[in-house]
Amino acid sequence: MNPRTPLLAAGLALGLVHAAQPGGAAPQLMSAPVAIATPQDGAGLVARLTALDARAGLTTDYGFRLGSQHPGVVGQKITRAQHTYKNLRVFGSEAVVVTNAAGDIVSVSSADRRPGLAPQASAPGGIVAPAAATPPADLTPALSGDEAIALAVQNVAPGASHRWPASAELLIYPVMQTVRTAAAVNQPAAQLNALDLEEVVQRYELAYLVQLRLARDGKVIYYDVVVDARSGAIIAKWPALQTVIGSGHSQYNGKVPISTSATAGGFQMRDPARGSGGKFGAMAITNANHSSPNNPDPGAVYSHTGNTWGDGQQYNGGSTTDANGQTAAVNALWGLMNTYDAHKNVLGWQALDGNNTATYIAAHVGTAYDNAFYDDSCKCMYIGDGNSFTSLGAIDVIGHEMSHGVTAATADLIYAGESGGLNESHSDIGGEMVEAYARAGGTGAQLPATGNDWMMGKEISRSGQPLRWMHKPSKDGNSPDAWSADLKNLDVHYSSGPNNRMFYFLSQGSKADPASEYHSPYLTRAPLAMTGIGNDKAYRIWFKALTTKFTAATNYADARGKVLQAAQELYGAGAPEAIAVQRAYAAINVGADIDEAGDGGGGGGEAVERVRNGGFEDGVSGWSGSTGVIGAHSGQAPYEGARVAWLGGNGRRGSETLTQQVQIPAGATSAQLSFALHLDTAETSNTVYDTLTVSLRPASGAAATLAIYTNLTPAAGYQLRSFDLLAYRGQSVTLSFAMREDRSKQTSFVLDKVSLLTK
């Protein structure tokens, strides 16, 4: 083994990977707008991803198609790479690729539904190896895209007109099935936790994804429809309209400062300080002037001879340009300004897409129109004057709709099932956080701890009853308070409920009294009343998970793991913030509860170390495989103690593996795997040559890859890596570190302090 001088970078990781930050570290901000990759840069990134696939034995049938690109945390960029099979996109299958300022891959988090790779369904209650479901043998469609569109329109809204041109994308559609994990096969249905179930592929279909943006009878009808490309049958469909359902003088906020632009004839509601480009070259409010909701025309930017706007009263049905008609525009502009400022000043996120692209809101859509909605086709928002409601321009409603724009530009959560509920929940969360920021004056680099009412749409309600209660979603009569296996079958405005409650508990905490609306029966550890971490920390954690970790198909169980990763990256693996995430999700039946105090979050119960000799101080004891890599090596300093496991560093073709079998108790409420890894290399090209694969193999079933580290991005010093293994409770698993090195130029993967703590 050849000692090398460490190079400055971070390790490449595939899967649930992060480097823990010290508990006192300042929260990371999001990066400034990023440059969209040139064709050459994009091709280079695809080549590196393809090289990783090739190292895993995948053929050229598998590929990548680059999607959206947006900022990550400071110094990083996020690229969403869609998985393809024989040049067709696999729906819901993608990789979230994090690169640094030099363009090096830092990490890749995947939702892999590709044929031959995704978990497949077999008999009820079990999962078999990935050969069970195969792609369609014939990838030639029997229908044209236009025929698929016609069938979709006939199914959704016959006779409707196209507000935006329809599209039909030929792709491979995985038909998913929910199955129980091995540990939960015999568990009563009422006792199932979100982590007891898995989404697996039942079969693949060649299909068209038809996106319809229709209008009929004064209503916009947006649907995504999956049409069988061979038979024309409708495989799936879901609504795609992201809606709230149901100095200026603002109707809801009194006299407020608004940012306008001077013109030759006076002023207009156009704010060039917040965003650039877009339809109007800057953030703007327009007058739709009762344009039909069938096909609303945003109209012109609001203008006025003076710079005092509105009368603060509900619109009376008269002129849309006099003082009373201007009030809806004041509501909209103040709301949009605070949405922009809250995200930029607190998080560093600029506009909806993070790249500072300007948006606009069109006021006075329709006549007595009871809706407000975000339209990603124009990346804008439309506001009605209300009938059963008052004007739909309240601050939380605007924050809600604009947050749909953030989701569309980042995770783009599929607007159906559990992912659709998370999509809606992010908008409710965003609306509440914007409200808190605005009520405190709309300035500062932190979200205030108070100021929002935790009720979505209360101000626009003529009855005083909000649309949704964040702390107790079931108060609306439709939304559940906790996860259940039926959650995916609900309308997304109701399946958002449990995650809304999770966020409330994460921020504000819960109550121990079972009679309280703020109590969760799923919190059974000490203390029964969990402690919240406040709006600011809660939203930083949530926002980072959404924008840099979630994939389009993320469900509640996946969200828990990724929100926990974000908390651990920001505040540390054993930090109170990370503990609060676990408790907040446990409060809605997603994961098990843990105690708040002591031993990194275990509290009343002692943490038990499941890895034997994880620091290698007892030589090879506990380890199997290439145990000759363990020792005190002069060329590599340990993370702690005197010994390490130095895999690689040989500069010649070879492989080395260390394994250890560990048991995760069935009653575990926490299972955290962690290790310290140092990586240095003599390789200089952008090609993957040397890899370290970290995996788990259960006693039965296929191995699961936790992470792959490569020569592409070495690191100065040790990086702490951490994984949540609670999903493996009740199982004996083999932990494996497997190194492969090519024929020349060494790469060293140096391990220390391997630990699996369970509670």
PDB file of N, CA and C in Angstrom, residues 695-743:
ATOM      1  N   SER A 695     -22.343  -2.048   1.903  1.00  0.00           N
ATOM      2  CA  SER A 695     -23.629  -2.705   1.692  1.00  0.00           C
ATOM      3  C   SER A 695     -24.039  -3.509   2.915  1.00  0.00           C
ATOM      4  N   LEU A 696     -25.305  -3.889   2.917  1.00  0.00           N
ATOM      5  CA  LEU A 696     -25.874  -4.758   3.940  1.00  0.00           C
ATOM      6  C   LEU A 696     -26.506  -5.953   3.251  1.00  0.00           C
ATOM      7  N   ARG A 697     -26.279  -7.132   3.777  1.00  0.00           N
ATOM      8  CA  ARG A 697     -26.936  -8.324   3.248  1.00  0.00           C
ATOM      9  C   ARG A 697     -27.727  -8.980   4.375  1.00  0.00           C
ATOM     10  N   PRO A 698     -29.068  -8.968   4.270  1.00  0.00           N
ATOM     11  CA  PRO A 698     -29.876  -9.665   5.269  1.00  0.00           C
ATOM     12  C   PRO A 698     -29.655 -11.166   5.180  1.00  0.00           C
ATOM     13  N   ALA A 699     -30.116 -11.892   6.182  1.00  0.00           N
ATOM     14  CA  ALA A 699     -29.957 -13.340   6.182  1.00  0.00           C
ATOM     15  C   ALA A 699     -30.653 -13.975   4.991  1.00  0.00           C
ATOM     16  N   SER A 700     -31.742 -13.350   4.514  1.00  0.00           N
ATOM     17  CA  SER A 700     -32.418 -13.791   3.298  1.00  0.00           C
ATOM     18  C   SER A 700     -32.735 -12.567   2.460  1.00  0.00           C
ATOM     19  N   GLY A 701     -32.633 -12.725   1.139  1.00  0.00           N
ATOM     20  CA  GLY A 701     -32.918 -11.608   0.250  1.00  0.00           C
ATOM     21  C   GLY A 701     -31.664 -10.974  -0.307  1.00  0.00           C
ATOM     22  N   ALA A 702     -31.877  -9.997  -1.185  1.00  0.00           N
ATOM     23  CA  ALA A 702     -30.768  -9.370  -1.873  1.00  0.00           C
ATOM     24  C   ALA A 702     -30.064  -8.353  -0.983  1.00  0.00           C
ATOM     25  N   ALA A 703     -28.785  -8.121  -1.290  1.00  0.00           N
ATOM     26  CA  ALA A 703     -28.015  -7.112  -0.568  1.00  0.00           C
ATOM     27  C   ALA A 703     -28.498  -5.720  -0.943  1.00  0.00           C
ATOM     28  N   ALA A 704     -28.361  -4.792  -0.026  1.00  0.00           N
ATOM     29  CA  ALA A 704     -28.728  -3.398  -0.255  1.00  0.00           C
ATOM     30  C   ALA A 704     -27.462  -2.551  -0.206  1.00  0.00           C
ATOM     31  N   THR A 705     -27.220  -1.776  -1.261  1.00  0.00           N
ATOM     32  CA  THR A 705     -26.065  -0.891  -1.287  1.00  0.00           C
ATOM     33  C   THR A 705     -26.384   0.391  -0.534  1.00  0.00           C
ATOM     34  N   LEU A 706     -25.614   0.689   0.476  1.00  0.00           N
ATOM     35  CA  LEU A 706     -25.793   1.921   1.232  1.00  0.00           C
ATOM     36  C   LEU A 706     -25.044   3.076   0.591  1.00  0.00           C
ATOM     37  N   ALA A 707     -23.844   2.807   0.069  1.00  0.00           N
ATOM     38  CA  ALA A 707     -23.034   3.879  -0.499  1.00  0.00           C
ATOM     39  C   ALA A 707     -21.935   3.298  -1.365  1.00  0.00           C
ATOM     40  N   ILE A 708     -21.504   4.089  -2.354  1.00  0.00           N
ATOM     41  CA  ILE A 708     -20.322   3.763  -3.150  1.00  0.00           C
ATOM     42  C   ILE A 708     -19.426   4.995  -3.162  1.00  0.00           C
ATOM     43  N   TYR A 709     -18.181   4.833  -2.751  1.00  0.00           N
ATOM     44  CA  TYR A 709     -17.201   5.912  -2.758  1.00  0.00           C
ATOM     45  C   TYR A 709     -16.188   5.608  -3.859  1.00  0.00           C
ATOM     46  N   THR A 710     -15.701   6.643  -4.543  1.00  0.00           N
ATOM     47  CA  THR A 710     -14.818   6.421  -5.682  1.00  0.00           C
ATOM     48  C   THR A 710     -13.624   7.364  -5.660  1.00  0.00           C
ATOM     49  N   ASN A 711     -12.737   7.148  -6.619  1.00  0.00           N
ATOM     50  CA  ASN A 711     -11.551   7.987  -6.752  1.00  0.00           C
ATOM     51  C   ASN A 711     -11.853   9.392  -7.256  1.00  0.00           C
ATOM     52  N   LEU A 712     -13.088   9.650  -7.695  1.00  0.00           N
ATOM     53  CA  LEU A 712     -13.375  10.929  -8.342  1.00  0.00           C
ATOM     54  C   LEU A 712     -13.195  12.117  -7.410  1.00  0.00           C
ATOM     55  N   THR A 713     -13.548  11.949  -6.154  1.00  0.00           N
ATOM     56  CA  THR A 713     -13.487  13.093  -5.239  1.00  0.00           C
ATOM     57  C   THR A 713     -12.878  12.691  -3.900  1.00  0.00           C
ATOM     58  N   PRO A 714     -11.565  12.713  -3.791  1.00  0.00           N
ATOM     59  CA  PRO A 714     -10.912  12.401  -2.526  1.00  0.00           C
ATOM     60  C   PRO A 714     -11.178  13.483  -1.482  1.00  0.00           C
ATOM     61  N   ALA A 715     -10.782  13.202  -0.242  1.00  0.00           N
ATOM     62  CA  ALA A 715     -11.081  14.125   0.850  1.00  0.00           C
ATOM     63  C   ALA A 715      -9.854  14.379   1.703  1.00  0.00           C
ATOM     64  N   ALA A 716      -9.740  15.602   2.178  1.00  0.00           N
ATOM     65  CA  ALA A 716      -8.684  15.940   3.138  1.00  0.00           C
ATOM     66  C   ALA A 716      -9.187  15.583   4.520  1.00  0.00           C
ATOM     67  N   GLY A 717      -8.544  14.640   5.186  1.00  0.00           N
ATOM     68  CA  GLY A 717      -8.987  14.220   6.499  1.00  0.00           C
ATOM     69  C   GLY A 717     -10.153  13.253   6.420  1.00  0.00           C
ATOM     70  N   TYR A 718     -10.669  12.902   7.577  1.00  0.00           N
ATOM     71  CA  TYR A 718     -11.750  11.933   7.652  1.00  0.00           C
ATOM     72  C   TYR A 718     -13.101  12.620   7.489  1.00  0.00           C
ATOM     73  N   GLN A 719     -14.012  11.939   6.811  1.00  0.00           N
ATOM     74  CA  GLN A 719     -15.396  12.368   6.699  1.00  0.00           C
ATOM     75  C   GLN A 719     -16.248  11.378   7.495  1.00  0.00           C
ATOM     76  N   LEU A 720     -17.121  11.893   8.355  1.00  0.00           N
ATOM     77  CA  LEU A 720     -18.013  11.033   9.130  1.00  0.00           C
ATOM     78  C   LEU A 720     -19.250  10.719   8.294  1.00  0.00           C
ATOM     79  N   ARG A 721     -19.549   9.438   8.157  1.00  0.00           N
ATOM     80  CA  ARG A 721     -20.699   8.990   7.375  1.00  0.00           C
ATOM     81  C   ARG A 721     -21.689   8.306   8.307  1.00  0.00           C
ATOM     82  N   SER A 722     -22.985   8.524   8.084  1.00  0.00           N
ATOM     83  CA  SER A 722     -23.990   8.007   8.999  1.00  0.00           C
ATOM     84  C   SER A 722     -25.212   7.527   8.224  1.00  0.00           C
ATOM     85  N   PHE A 723     -25.831   6.424   8.684  1.00  0.00           N
ATOM     86  CA  PHE A 723     -26.972   5.822   8.020  1.00  0.00           C
ATOM     87  C   PHE A 723     -27.991   5.371   9.057  1.00  0.00           C
ATOM     88  N   ASP A 724     -29.258   5.543   8.748  1.00  0.00           N
ATOM     89  CA  ASP A 724     -30.337   5.078   9.606  1.00  0.00           C
ATOM     90  C   ASP A 724     -30.721   3.661   9.151  1.00  0.00           C
ATOM     91  N   LEU A 725     -30.522   2.658  10.017  1.00  0.00           N
ATOM     92  CA  LEU A 725     -30.798   1.267   9.665  1.00  0.00           C
ATOM     93  C   LEU A 725     -32.009   0.711  10.406  1.00  0.00           C
ATOM     94  N   LEU A 726     -32.879   1.582  10.885  1.00  0.00           N
ATOM     95  CA  LEU A 726     -34.013   1.105  11.673  1.00  0.00           C
ATOM     96  C   LEU A 726     -34.918   0.178  10.865  1.00  0.00           C
ATOM     97  N   ALA A 727     -34.941   0.350   9.546  1.00  0.00           N
ATOM     98  CA  ALA A 727     -35.780  -0.502   8.702  1.00  0.00           C
ATOM     99  C   ALA A 727     -35.368  -1.972   8.783  1.00  0.00           C
ATOM    100  N   TYR A 728     -34.142  -2.242   9.301  1.00  0.00           N
ATOM    101  CA  TYR A 728     -33.654  -3.619   9.384  1.00  0.00           C
ATOM    102  C   TYR A 728     -33.836  -4.220  10.779  1.00  0.00           C
ATOM    103  N   ARG A 729     -34.653  -3.577  11.609  1.00  0.00           N
ATOM    104  CA  ARG A 729     -34.824  -4.108  12.958  1.00  0.00           C
ATOM    105  C   ARG A 729     -35.410  -5.517  12.887  1.00  0.00           C
ATOM    106  N   GLY A 730     -34.965  -6.343  13.827  1.00  0.00           N
ATOM    107  CA  GLY A 730     -35.410  -7.729  13.859  1.00  0.00           C
ATOM    108  C   GLY A 730     -34.651  -8.647  12.927  1.00  0.00           C
ATOM    109  N   GLN A 731     -33.565  -8.131  12.311  1.00  0.00           N
ATOM    110  CA  GLN A 731     -32.835  -8.933  11.337  1.00  0.00           C
ATOM    111  C   GLN A 731     -31.361  -9.039  11.699  1.00  0.00           C
ATOM    112  N   SER A 732     -30.762 -10.149  11.265  1.00  0.00           N
ATOM    113  CA  SER A 732     -29.316 -10.305  11.303  1.00  0.00           C
ATOM    114  C   SER A 732     -28.797  -9.932   9.927  1.00  0.00           C
ATOM    115  N   VAL A 733     -27.891  -8.983   9.853  1.00  0.00           N
ATOM    116  CA  VAL A 733     -27.395  -8.507   8.567  1.00  0.00           C
ATOM    117  C   VAL A 733     -25.874  -8.545   8.565  1.00  0.00           C
ATOM    118  N   THR A 734     -25.314  -8.701   7.379  1.00  0.00           N
ATOM    119  CA  THR A 734     -23.864  -8.680   7.224  1.00  0.00           C
ATOM    120  C   THR A 734     -23.448  -7.334   6.655  1.00  0.00           C
ATOM    121  N   LEU A 735     -22.663  -6.609   7.424  1.00  0.00           N
ATOM    122  CA  LEU A 735     -22.121  -5.319   6.990  1.00  0.00           C
ATOM    123  C   LEU A 735     -20.866  -5.580   6.167  1.00  0.00           C
ATOM    124  N   SER A 736     -20.787  -4.980   4.987  1.00  0.00           N
ATOM    125  CA  SER A 736     -19.672  -5.249   4.081  1.00  0.00           C
ATOM    126  C   SER A 736     -19.060  -3.959   3.559  1.00  0.00           C
ATOM    127  N   PHE A 737     -17.726  -3.899   3.576  1.00  0.00           N
ATOM    128  CA  PHE A 737     -16.952  -2.840   2.929  1.00  0.00           C
ATOM    129  C   PHE A 737     -16.113  -3.531   1.848  1.00  0.00           C
ATOM    130  N   ALA A 738     -16.458  -3.311   0.572  1.00  0.00           N
ATOM    131  CA  ALA A 738     -15.799  -4.020  -0.533  1.00  0.00           C
ATOM    132  C   ALA A 738     -15.086  -3.026  -1.436  1.00  0.00           C
ATOM    133  N   MET A 739     -13.752  -3.182  -1.568  1.00  0.00           N
ATOM    134  CA  MET A 739     -12.918  -2.293  -2.383  1.00  0.00           C
ATOM    135  C   MET A 739     -12.528  -2.989  -3.685  1.00  0.00           C
ATOM    136  N   ARG A 740     -12.610  -2.233  -4.786  1.00  0.00           N
ATOM    137  CA  ARG A 740     -12.088  -2.692  -6.076  1.00  0.00           C
ATOM    138  C   ARG A 740     -11.150  -1.628  -6.618  1.00  0.00           C
ATOM    139  N   GLU A 741      -9.952  -2.022  -7.004  1.00  0.00           N
ATOM    140  CA  GLU A 741      -8.948  -1.099  -7.518  1.00  0.00           C
ATOM    141  C   GLU A 741      -8.506  -1.585  -8.897  1.00  0.00           C
ATOM    142  N   ASP A 742      -8.283  -0.635  -9.827  1.00  0.00           N
ATOM    143  CA  ASP A 742      -7.886  -1.051 -11.175  1.00  0.00           C
ATOM    144  C   ASP A 742      -6.368  -1.246 -11.243  1.00  0.00           C
ATOM    145  N   ARG A 743      -5.834  -1.326 -12.451  1.00  0.00           N
ATOM    146  CA  ARG A 743      -4.464  -1.807 -12.613  1.00  0.00           C
ATOM    147  C   ARG A 743      -3.385  -0.789 -12.274  1.00  0.00           C
TER     148      ARG A 743
END
